Amino acid sequence: MITRPTTDALIGDCCQELTDAILPALTDETLRLRLVMTETVLRNAAVRAAHEIAWMREETAALMAYAAEVAARHGSEPLHAAMAAVEAEPPESLHLADVTGRYERAGQAFEKALAAAQEAGAADLIAQARDLLRHRIATEKQVMASYVVVGR
Amino acid sequence: MDALGPRFERFLAVVEPAREGRVVACEAITGGYSRISARARVQWRDGLEETFILRGDPPPGSGVFASDRDAEWELLSVLPTATPVSTPAVRWYDGSGEYLGSKAIVMDCAPARSLQDEMARAGDAGSLTDLFVDTFAAVHGTRLDRLPARMLRPPDWPAYLDGVLAHYDRMAQEYPSSAPVFRYVTWWARTHQPPPAPLGLVHGDCQPSNVLVGPSGPPLVIDWEFAHIGDPREDLGYYTQIPLEPNVYWVDPERFLRRYRAATGLTEEQVNPQTVDYFLIIGMTALLEQLLAAAAAIGAPERPGILAPYLINAISHQHDMFLAICDRLS
């Protein structure tokens, strides 16, 4: 496998081609807008390509730790089932589809855990969930290489 | 001339057969994320020239934001008798898309500029801010009994709010990647309800770009496709997240809201920066659902177009804002 340039570098190079070589030659305003949007999507994809597996695995571990803590105090059948569904996913695979599948299941377990914490009125657990959500959104913001509204 | 021009000319031959309209120019209007718009200049047999806006659905399966053109046509048709604000004069409707390629409303083109552009150009946008606030306060005073029967009328304010939050619950089921945020935010919203306010007509895309101002005459409010009956504070909350500069709410929120309260008679308990924050969450429901649906459709055989992946950032942005609101108001 040719490892360098890395995927994010390849995508970045395509972005540069679009911006520097193709965009200036386009005169149709609608096509120009679509190209600018496309370039933004590609830049975001480059950020994701560089980090998304690590980010998802790290967050999966944190979400599951939270779910386990809630389960120990306010366990419910839906929460236990959601946690079991995570464990049914291949834990060691680094293929993107597997990591994504496990991450989504962990998100569902986290949601069930948060619901249980809310139902129990467990303020400390709700606050902990809020911190995890903050962390999740901080990651989403890193993916937003830029958020500039074009075409409005 | 765009291919739409000849189609429009054939349409005119049907709706105005005696006037022999000839389309002498037709160009797409860029901007806006939902509908396809074009500006067409028509010369009639008697020499009169008129300019029209054609506002149609994008091709099926494309685009991100969907709305009901029949409902918009019906609303635009009754608004002049229901609301004190000026609205586009609608002329004809291709309700089947047979002539214009998709369902399309034809309306007069007003010789006016966007209030957003005027604000950007003005050194001091104070008077334009007042105009904007007064205009939407007037929208919110629209007579609901004159609106189309098809518009949903919530029985009362608590039922309306419950319905919106239940909608978020359904979205959490449908879109798991947003479910944790929705779970947290709806729980928070249920436990931090603001004082009620009378239900009214909500424009649904409240921003100065949707107000046109001309050299004379009242401002014209356009783009009613997301209008519904709800809590008018949704429009205020929605506007706070519009990223176009200047956003005149953020220039001076207290001044903005004082003006709005004076125009509507609502109290400071009902309209303040905290309730506006709250109603950002409530007012984003429908659009956020459409963003999520479009993101879910990426990779499907009928791809929704580049706007869908482009606006994934907007989903993240909403998540961020919602959580920040919960933090601020807790």
Short mmCIF file of C-alpha atoms in Angstrom, two decimals:
data_model
loop_
_atom_site.label_atom_id
_atom_site.label_comp_id
_atom_site.label_asym_id
_atom_site.label_seq_id
_atom_site.Cartn_x
_atom_site.Cartn_y
_atom_site.Cartn_z
CA MET A 1 0.00 0.00 0.00
CA ILE A 2 1.26 3.45 -0.79
CA THR A 3 1.02 5.20 2.55
CA ARG A 4 2.13 8.67 1.60
CA PRO A 5 0.56 10.99 0.73
CA THR A 6 -1.99 10.11 3.36
CA THR A 7 -5.70 10.20 2.56
CA ASP A 8 -6.18 13.63 4.06
CA ALA A 9 -3.25 14.98 2.06
CA LEU A 10 -4.69 13.53 -1.15
CA ILE A 11 -8.04 15.11 -0.49
CA GLY A 12 -6.36 18.39 0.38
CA ASP A 13 -4.56 18.31 -2.94
CA CYS A 14 -7.86 17.80 -4.76
CA CYS A 15 -9.29 20.77 -2.86
CA GLN A 16 -6.44 22.92 -4.01
CA GLU A 17 -7.00 21.85 -7.61
CA LEU A 18 -10.67 22.72 -7.36
CA THR A 19 -10.01 26.09 -5.79
CA ASP A 20 -6.97 27.22 -7.73
CA ALA A 21 -7.49 25.71 -11.17
CA ILE A 22 -11.15 24.93 -11.73
CA LEU A 23 -13.11 27.53 -9.77
CA PRO A 24 -11.59 30.56 -11.53
CA ALA A 25 -12.55 29.11 -14.89
CA LEU A 26 -16.19 28.66 -13.98
CA THR A 27 -18.50 31.47 -14.96
CA ASP A 28 -21.85 29.91 -14.13
CA GLU A 29 -22.72 31.22 -10.66
CA THR A 30 -24.67 28.13 -9.66
CA LEU A 31 -21.82 25.83 -10.64
CA ARG A 32 -19.36 28.02 -8.76
CA LEU A 33 -21.46 27.71 -5.61
CA ARG A 34 -21.70 23.97 -5.99
CA LEU A 35 -17.97 23.72 -6.39
CA VAL A 36 -17.34 25.82 -3.28
CA MET A 37 -19.68 23.55 -1.34
CA THR A 38 -17.98 20.47 -2.74
CA GLU A 39 -14.58 21.78 -1.71
CA THR A 40 -15.85 22.40 1.83
CA VAL A 41 -17.22 18.87 2.05
CA LEU A 42 -13.90 17.48 0.87
CA ARG A 43 -11.95 19.52 3.41
CA ASN A 44 -14.18 18.21 6.17
CA ALA A 45 -13.73 14.69 4.83
CA ALA A 46 -9.95 15.15 4.97
CA VAL A 47 -10.14 15.98 8.67
CA ARG A 48 -12.35 12.97 9.28
CA ALA A 49 -10.12 10.64 7.30
CA ALA A 50 -7.13 11.60 9.41
CA HIS A 51 -8.77 11.04 12.80
CA GLU A 52 -12.21 9.48 12.76
CA ILE A 53 -11.27 5.93 13.74
CA ALA A 54 -9.30 7.12 16.76
CA TRP A 55 -12.00 9.59 17.74
CA MET A 56 -14.78 7.01 17.54
CA ARG A 57 -12.85 4.40 19.50
CA GLU A 58 -11.98 6.85 22.25
CA GLU A 59 -15.52 8.09 22.54
CA THR A 60 -16.95 4.59 22.44
CA ALA A 61 -14.88 3.71 25.50
CA ALA A 62 -16.07 6.83 27.34
CA LEU A 63 -19.72 6.25 26.43
CA MET A 64 -19.58 2.67 27.57
CA ALA A 65 -17.92 3.61 30.84
CA TYR A 66 -20.76 6.01 31.46
CA ALA A 67 -23.38 3.44 30.54
CA ALA A 68 -21.78 0.96 32.93
CA GLU A 69 -21.81 3.49 35.75
CA VAL A 70 -25.47 4.26 35.19
CA ALA A 71 -26.32 0.59 34.86
CA ALA A 72 -24.72 -0.10 38.22
CA ARG A 73 -26.95 2.49 39.91
CA HIS A 74 -30.08 2.63 37.80
CA GLY A 75 -29.97 -0.42 35.59
CA SER A 76 -32.87 -1.09 33.29
CA GLU A 77 -33.63 -3.75 30.72
CA PRO A 78 -33.33 -1.38 27.72
CA LEU A 79 -29.96 -0.15 29.00
CA HIS A 80 -28.59 -3.64 29.54
CA ALA A 81 -29.84 -4.68 26.10
CA ALA A 82 -28.24 -1.66 24.47
CA MET A 83 -24.93 -2.39 26.20
CA ALA A 84 -25.08 -6.01 25.09
CA ALA A 85 -25.63 -4.85 21.52
CA VAL A 86 -22.35 -2.93 21.67
CA GLU A 87 -20.49 -5.99 22.84
CA ALA A 88 -21.91 -7.96 19.93
CA GLU A 89 -20.00 -5.74 17.51
CA PRO A 90 -16.42 -6.80 16.66
CA PRO A 91 -14.37 -4.96 19.31
CA GLU A 92 -10.91 -5.15 17.76
CA SER A 93 -11.63 -4.48 14.08
CA LEU A 94 -10.30 -1.19 12.77
CA HIS A 95 -12.26 -1.34 9.56
CA LEU A 96 -14.27 1.84 9.33
CA ALA A 97 -17.65 0.11 9.01
CA ASP A 98 -17.01 -1.94 12.14
CA VAL A 99 -15.75 0.99 14.17
CA THR A 100 -18.72 3.07 13.05
CA GLY A 101 -21.17 0.28 13.88
CA ARG A 102 -19.76 -0.12 17.37
CA TYR A 103 -19.70 3.63 17.90
CA GLU A 104 -23.35 3.99 16.89
CA ARG A 105 -24.36 1.18 19.23
CA ALA A 106 -22.42 2.85 22.02
CA GLY A 107 -24.28 6.07 21.28
CA GLN A 108 -27.56 4.22 21.67
CA ALA A 109 -26.42 2.71 24.97
CA PHE A 110 -25.37 6.15 26.13
CA GLU A 111 -28.77 7.54 25.23
CA LYS A 112 -30.51 4.79 27.21
CA ALA A 113 -28.18 5.46 30.12
CA LEU A 114 -28.93 9.16 30.00
CA ALA A 115 -32.64 8.41 29.93
CA ALA A 116 -32.24 6.23 33.02
CA ALA A 117 -30.24 8.95 34.78
CA GLN A 118 -32.88 11.54 33.93
CA GLU A 119 -35.68 9.30 35.10
CA ALA A 120 -33.86 8.72 38.38
CA GLY A 121 -33.16 12.42 38.77
CA ALA A 122 -29.44 11.66 39.20
CA ALA A 123 -28.01 15.15 38.81
CA ASP A 124 -24.39 13.99 38.93
CA LEU A 125 -24.94 11.49 36.13
CA ILE A 126 -26.84 14.00 34.04
CA ALA A 127 -23.98 16.47 34.46
CA GLN A 128 -21.51 13.79 33.47
CA ALA A 129 -23.53 13.07 30.34
CA ARG A 130 -23.52 16.73 29.50
CA ASP A 131 -19.70 16.73 29.65
CA LEU A 132 -19.57 13.74 27.33
CA LEU A 133 -21.87 15.51 24.91
CA ARG A 134 -19.70 18.58 25.06
CA HIS A 135 -16.72 16.42 24.18
CA ARG A 136 -18.65 14.86 21.28
CA ILE A 137 -19.58 18.27 19.93
CA ALA A 138 -16.02 19.51 20.29
CA THR A 139 -15.02 16.68 17.98
CA GLU A 140 -17.78 17.56 15.52
CA LYS A 141 -16.46 21.11 15.50
CA GLN A 142 -13.00 19.89 14.61
CA VAL A 143 -14.51 18.19 11.59
CA MET A 144 -16.13 21.46 10.59
CA ALA A 145 -12.95 22.64 8.95
CA SER A 146 -14.92 25.76 8.19
CA TYR A 147 -18.53 26.72 8.54
CA VAL A 148 -19.12 29.54 6.15
CA VAL A 149 -22.56 29.89 4.68
CA VAL A 150 -22.35 30.30 0.92
CA GLY A 151 -25.09 30.77 -1.59
CA ARG A 152 -27.62 32.59 0.58
CA MET B 1 -32.27 32.51 -22.57
CA ASP B 2 -32.61 29.60 -20.19
CA ALA B 3 -34.76 26.66 -21.30
CA LEU B 4 -37.26 27.80 -18.72
CA GLY B 5 -38.02 30.85 -20.85
CA PRO B 6 -39.82 29.02 -23.67
CA ARG B 7 -41.68 26.91 -21.13
CA PHE B 8 -42.84 30.02 -19.32
CA GLU B 9 -43.98 31.50 -22.60
CA ARG B 10 -46.13 28.42 -23.30
CA PHE B 11 -47.53 28.71 -19.79
CA LEU B 12 -48.43 32.36 -20.37
CA ALA B 13 -50.25 31.39 -23.56
CA VAL B 14 -52.50 29.22 -21.42
CA VAL B 15 -53.13 31.54 -18.47
CA GLU B 16 -53.23 34.80 -20.44
CA PRO B 17 -54.16 33.69 -23.98
CA ALA B 18 -55.36 37.11 -25.12
CA ARG B 19 -52.24 39.01 -24.11
CA GLU B 20 -49.68 37.13 -26.21
CA GLY B 21 -46.85 37.37 -23.74
CA ARG B 22 -43.31 36.99 -25.02
CA VAL B 23 -40.50 36.12 -22.62
CA VAL B 24 -37.63 38.40 -23.53
CA ALA B 25 -35.28 37.40 -20.70
CA CYS B 26 -35.16 34.63 -18.14
CA GLU B 27 -32.35 34.00 -15.67
CA ALA B 28 -31.87 31.83 -12.62
CA ILE B 29 -31.60 33.57 -9.27
CA THR B 30 -28.90 32.12 -7.09
CA GLY B 31 -29.25 32.17 -3.34
CA GLY B 32 -31.70 30.39 -1.16
CA TYR B 33 -31.31 26.75 -0.30
CA SER B 34 -34.71 25.38 -0.96
CA ARG B 35 -36.58 26.46 -4.06
CA ILE B 36 -35.48 27.09 -7.63
CA SER B 37 -36.09 30.69 -8.56
CA ALA B 38 -35.86 32.56 -11.80
CA ARG B 39 -36.55 36.11 -12.92
CA ALA B 40 -38.36 36.52 -16.24
CA ARG B 41 -39.13 39.65 -18.22
CA VAL B 42 -42.27 39.47 -20.32
CA GLN B 43 -43.42 41.74 -23.10
CA TRP B 44 -47.15 41.69 -23.77
CA ARG B 45 -48.78 42.36 -27.12
CA ASP B 46 -49.82 45.87 -26.02
CA GLY B 47 -46.17 46.73 -25.40
CA LEU B 48 -46.35 46.58 -21.62
CA GLU B 49 -43.34 44.90 -20.01
CA GLU B 50 -43.52 43.11 -16.68
CA THR B 51 -40.99 41.17 -14.65
CA PHE B 52 -41.96 38.06 -12.73
CA ILE B 53 -40.38 35.71 -10.22
CA LEU B 54 -40.88 32.00 -10.83
CA ARG B 55 -40.52 29.95 -7.69
CA GLY B 56 -40.56 26.23 -8.19
CA ASP B 57 -39.70 22.91 -6.58
CA PRO B 58 -36.31 21.43 -7.30
CA PRO B 59 -36.38 18.13 -9.23
CA PRO B 60 -37.74 15.22 -7.17
CA GLY B 61 -35.10 13.61 -4.98
CA SER B 62 -32.78 16.60 -5.12
CA GLY B 63 -32.25 19.37 -2.64
CA VAL B 64 -32.41 19.34 1.13
CA PHE B 65 -35.38 21.41 2.20
CA ALA B 66 -38.81 20.24 1.17
CA SER B 67 -41.99 22.21 1.47
CA ASP B 68 -45.47 22.05 0.04
CA ARG B 69 -45.93 24.33 -2.96
CA ASP B 70 -49.73 23.93 -2.92
CA ALA B 71 -49.77 25.09 0.70
CA GLU B 72 -47.50 28.04 -0.06
CA TRP B 73 -49.68 29.11 -2.98
CA GLU B 74 -52.78 28.88 -0.84
CA LEU B 75 -51.16 30.86 1.96
CA LEU B 76 -49.82 33.54 -0.37
CA SER B 77 -53.26 33.86 -1.88
CA VAL B 78 -54.94 34.65 1.45
CA LEU B 79 -52.18 36.59 3.22
CA PRO B 80 -53.18 39.99 1.79
CA THR B 81 -56.46 39.74 3.68
CA ALA B 82 -54.95 38.24 6.81
CA THR B 83 -51.75 40.07 7.57
CA PRO B 84 -50.90 43.75 7.81
CA VAL B 85 -47.54 43.24 6.09
CA SER B 86 -47.11 43.31 2.34
CA THR B 87 -46.54 40.01 0.64
CA PRO B 88 -45.64 39.09 -2.94
CA ALA B 89 -48.45 39.58 -5.41
CA VAL B 90 -49.00 36.11 -6.77
CA ARG B 91 -50.24 35.88 -10.35
CA TRP B 92 -50.44 32.28 -11.51
CA TYR B 93 -49.65 28.79 -10.32
CA ASP B 94 -48.53 25.81 -12.34
CA GLY B 95 -49.91 23.35 -9.82
CA SER B 96 -48.96 20.25 -11.76
CA GLY B 97 -45.58 21.26 -13.14
CA GLU B 98 -46.93 20.50 -16.61
CA TYR B 99 -45.64 23.75 -18.05
CA LEU B 100 -42.76 24.91 -15.87
CA GLY B 101 -41.19 21.54 -15.16
CA SER B 102 -42.19 21.45 -11.51
CA LYS B 103 -44.90 23.00 -9.39
CA ALA B 104 -44.16 26.70 -9.57
CA ILE B 105 -45.65 29.94 -8.33
CA VAL B 106 -45.39 33.02 -10.51
CA MET B 107 -45.39 36.34 -8.70
CA ASP B 108 -44.67 39.96 -9.46
CA CYS B 109 -41.03 40.96 -9.20
CA ALA B 110 -40.83 43.89 -6.84
CA PRO B 111 -38.34 46.64 -7.63
CA ALA B 112 -36.73 46.23 -4.23
CA ARG B 113 -33.57 45.14 -2.48
CA SER B 114 -32.96 42.75 0.33
CA LEU B 115 -33.09 44.35 3.77
CA GLN B 116 -30.03 42.27 4.62
CA ASP B 117 -28.09 44.01 1.86
CA GLU B 118 -29.34 47.39 3.01
CA MET B 119 -28.23 46.64 6.57
CA ALA B 120 -24.80 45.57 5.36
CA ARG B 121 -24.48 48.80 3.44
CA ALA B 122 -25.73 51.08 6.21
CA GLY B 123 -23.26 52.58 8.63
CA ASP B 124 -25.87 52.59 11.35
CA ALA B 125 -28.52 49.93 10.88
CA GLY B 126 -30.65 51.15 13.81
CA SER B 127 -33.65 52.32 11.80
CA LEU B 128 -33.46 49.26 9.55
CA THR B 129 -33.39 47.07 12.65
CA ASP B 130 -36.57 48.76 13.83
CA LEU B 131 -38.13 48.15 10.44
CA PHE B 132 -37.19 44.49 10.60
CA VAL B 133 -38.53 44.06 14.11
CA ASP B 134 -41.77 45.92 13.37
CA THR B 135 -42.29 43.91 10.20
CA PHE B 136 -42.07 40.57 11.94
CA ALA B 137 -44.08 41.79 14.89
CA ALA B 138 -46.78 42.58 12.33
CA VAL B 139 -46.41 39.12 10.78
CA HIS B 140 -47.00 37.68 14.23
CA GLY B 141 -50.19 39.70 14.50
CA THR B 142 -51.70 38.02 11.45
CA ARG B 143 -55.32 36.99 11.82
CA LEU B 144 -55.29 33.24 12.20
CA ASP B 145 -58.96 32.85 11.32
CA ARG B 146 -58.20 34.01 7.79
CA LEU B 147 -55.40 31.53 7.14
CA PRO B 148 -56.01 28.43 5.03
CA ALA B 149 -57.98 25.69 6.72
CA ARG B 150 -55.22 23.20 5.93
CA MET B 151 -52.79 24.90 8.33
CA LEU B 152 -52.50 22.94 11.56
CA ARG B 153 -53.97 24.79 14.54
CA PRO B 154 -52.62 23.55 17.87
CA PRO B 155 -55.34 23.56 20.55
CA ASP B 156 -53.26 25.63 22.97
CA TRP B 157 -49.73 26.62 23.90
CA PRO B 158 -48.89 23.66 26.20
CA ALA B 159 -50.12 21.21 23.59
CA TYR B 160 -48.08 22.95 20.93
CA LEU B 161 -44.88 22.82 22.97
CA ASP B 162 -45.48 19.20 23.93
CA GLY B 163 -45.96 18.41 20.27
CA VAL B 164 -42.67 20.01 19.26
CA LEU B 165 -40.74 18.18 21.96
CA ALA B 166 -42.44 14.92 21.02
CA HIS B 167 -41.30 15.61 17.47
CA TYR B 168 -37.71 15.76 18.73
CA ASP B 169 -38.28 12.41 20.46
CA ARG B 170 -39.33 10.92 17.14
CA MET B 171 -36.31 12.44 15.43
CA ALA B 172 -34.08 10.82 18.05
CA GLN B 173 -35.55 7.45 17.12
CA GLU B 174 -35.06 8.10 13.43
CA TYR B 175 -31.56 9.58 13.54
CA PRO B 176 -29.46 7.81 16.18
CA SER B 177 -26.36 9.95 15.71
CA SER B 178 -28.27 12.96 17.02
CA ALA B 179 -30.25 11.00 19.62
CA PRO B 180 -27.98 11.67 22.62
CA VAL B 181 -28.09 15.43 22.02
CA PHE B 182 -31.85 15.40 21.49
CA ARG B 183 -32.38 13.26 24.59
CA TYR B 184 -30.45 15.72 26.71
CA VAL B 185 -31.95 18.86 25.16
CA THR B 186 -35.61 17.78 25.24
CA TRP B 187 -35.30 16.71 28.85
CA TRP B 188 -33.85 20.12 29.60
CA ALA B 189 -36.53 21.90 27.56
CA ARG B 190 -39.33 20.07 29.35
CA THR B 191 -37.94 21.08 32.73
CA HIS B 192 -37.23 24.72 31.83
CA GLN B 193 -40.41 25.84 30.08
CA PRO B 194 -40.79 29.59 29.61
CA PRO B 195 -44.04 31.47 30.22
CA PRO B 196 -46.58 30.87 27.47
CA ALA B 197 -47.42 33.40 24.79
CA PRO B 198 -50.33 33.54 22.35
CA LEU B 199 -49.91 31.30 19.35
CA GLY B 200 -49.56 33.13 16.06
CA LEU B 201 -48.32 32.92 12.52
CA VAL B 202 -44.64 31.97 12.47
CA HIS B 203 -42.84 32.84 9.25
CA GLY B 204 -40.34 30.05 9.67
CA ASP B 205 -37.40 31.72 7.93
CA CYS B 206 -37.22 35.03 9.75
CA GLN B 207 -34.28 37.03 8.49
CA PRO B 208 -33.73 40.37 6.76
CA SER B 209 -32.91 38.54 3.51
CA ASN B 210 -36.60 37.70 3.35
CA VAL B 211 -37.68 41.31 3.62
CA LEU B 212 -37.48 43.43 0.48
CA VAL B 213 -37.39 47.19 0.67
CA GLY B 214 -37.87 49.57 -2.21
CA PRO B 215 -37.56 53.27 -2.77
CA SER B 216 -41.17 53.65 -1.66
CA GLY B 217 -43.93 51.55 -0.20
CA PRO B 218 -43.96 49.13 2.71
CA PRO B 219 -41.45 46.32 3.07
CA LEU B 220 -42.35 43.08 1.35
CA VAL B 221 -42.04 39.80 3.24
CA ILE B 222 -41.12 36.86 1.01
CA ASP B 223 -40.38 33.10 1.29
CA TRP B 224 -43.33 31.82 3.27
CA GLU B 225 -42.76 28.14 2.58
CA PHE B 226 -42.06 27.22 6.22
CA ALA B 227 -44.83 29.32 7.72
CA HIS B 228 -46.95 27.64 10.36
CA ILE B 229 -49.04 28.42 13.40
CA GLY B 230 -46.91 28.21 16.49
CA ASP B 231 -45.15 30.36 19.05
CA PRO B 232 -43.99 33.57 17.33
CA ARG B 233 -40.89 33.60 19.52
CA GLU B 234 -39.62 30.81 17.29
CA ASP B 235 -38.93 33.41 14.63
CA LEU B 236 -36.83 35.44 17.05
CA GLY B 237 -34.88 32.40 18.18
CA TYR B 238 -34.39 31.27 14.61
CA TYR B 239 -33.01 34.64 13.58
CA THR B 240 -30.36 34.60 16.30
CA GLN B 241 -28.55 31.77 14.49
CA ILE B 242 -28.57 33.34 11.03
CA PRO B 243 -24.87 33.73 10.24
CA LEU B 244 -25.16 36.56 7.71
CA GLU B 245 -23.56 39.81 8.85
CA PRO B 246 -24.80 42.01 10.27
CA ASN B 247 -27.09 40.00 12.51
CA VAL B 248 -28.90 42.92 14.06
CA TYR B 249 -30.17 40.91 17.02
CA TRP B 250 -26.64 40.45 18.28
CA VAL B 251 -25.78 44.10 17.75
CA ASP B 252 -28.00 44.96 20.72
CA PRO B 253 -30.32 42.17 21.92
CA GLU B 254 -32.00 44.30 24.59
CA ARG B 255 -32.85 47.05 22.14
CA PHE B 256 -34.12 44.53 19.60
CA LEU B 257 -36.37 42.84 22.12
CA ARG B 258 -37.61 46.07 23.68
CA ARG B 259 -38.79 47.13 20.26
CA TYR B 260 -40.46 43.77 19.68
CA ARG B 261 -42.23 43.88 23.04
CA ALA B 262 -43.48 47.39 22.32
CA ALA B 263 -44.81 46.28 18.94
CA THR B 264 -46.51 43.11 20.16
CA GLY B 265 -47.55 43.93 23.70
CA LEU B 266 -45.78 40.87 25.04
CA THR B 267 -44.14 41.21 28.45
CA GLU B 268 -40.50 41.12 29.39
CA GLU B 269 -41.17 37.83 31.13
CA GLN B 270 -42.34 36.42 27.81
CA VAL B 271 -39.73 38.00 25.55
CA ASN B 272 -36.18 38.28 26.80
CA PRO B 273 -32.82 36.86 25.73
CA GLN B 274 -33.47 33.65 27.64
CA THR B 275 -36.83 32.91 26.05
CA VAL B 276 -35.41 33.77 22.65
CA ASP B 277 -32.64 31.24 23.28
CA TYR B 278 -35.21 28.67 24.30
CA PHE B 279 -37.25 29.19 21.17
CA LEU B 280 -34.25 28.72 18.95
CA ILE B 281 -34.46 25.07 19.97
CA ILE B 282 -38.20 24.99 19.32
CA GLY B 283 -38.01 26.90 16.05
CA MET B 284 -35.36 24.71 14.46
CA THR B 285 -37.27 21.43 14.66
CA ALA B 286 -38.56 21.17 11.11
CA LEU B 287 -35.43 22.42 9.37
CA LEU B 288 -33.15 20.28 11.50
CA GLU B 289 -35.23 17.23 10.66
CA GLN B 290 -34.81 18.00 6.98
CA LEU B 291 -31.05 18.38 7.39
CA LEU B 292 -30.89 15.01 9.11
CA ALA B 293 -33.06 13.35 6.48
CA ALA B 294 -30.85 14.73 3.72
CA ALA B 295 -27.68 13.55 5.47
CA ALA B 296 -29.23 10.09 5.83
CA ALA B 297 -29.98 10.05 2.11
CA ILE B 298 -26.35 10.58 1.09
CA GLY B 299 -25.18 7.48 -0.71
CA ALA B 300 -28.70 6.41 -1.65
CA PRO B 301 -29.52 5.90 -5.34
CA GLU B 302 -31.41 9.20 -5.43
CA ARG B 303 -28.72 11.43 -3.99
CA PRO B 304 -29.93 14.74 -2.57
CA GLY B 305 -27.11 16.75 -4.14
CA ILE B 306 -24.06 18.48 -2.72
CA LEU B 307 -26.10 20.67 -0.39
CA ALA B 308 -26.80 17.67 1.85
CA PRO B 309 -23.18 16.87 2.76
CA TYR B 310 -22.37 20.57 2.81
CA LEU B 311 -25.01 21.18 5.45
CA ILE B 312 -23.83 18.41 7.77
CA ASN B 313 -21.81 21.19 9.35
CA ALA B 314 -25.08 22.93 10.08
CA ILE B 315 -26.23 19.89 12.06
CA SER B 316 -23.08 20.04 14.17
CA HIS B 317 -23.60 23.76 14.56
CA GLN B 318 -27.14 23.17 15.85
CA HIS B 319 -25.94 20.56 18.31
CA ASP B 320 -23.39 23.02 19.59
CA MET B 321 -25.90 25.84 19.93
CA PHE B 322 -28.51 23.69 21.62
CA LEU B 323 -26.11 22.48 24.27
CA ALA B 324 -24.79 25.99 24.80
CA ILE B 325 -28.36 27.20 25.37
CA CYS B 326 -28.96 24.48 27.95
CA ASP B 327 -25.76 25.55 29.69
CA ARG B 328 -26.59 29.24 29.61
CA LEU B 329 -30.13 28.89 30.87
CA SER B 330 -29.56 26.19 33.46
#
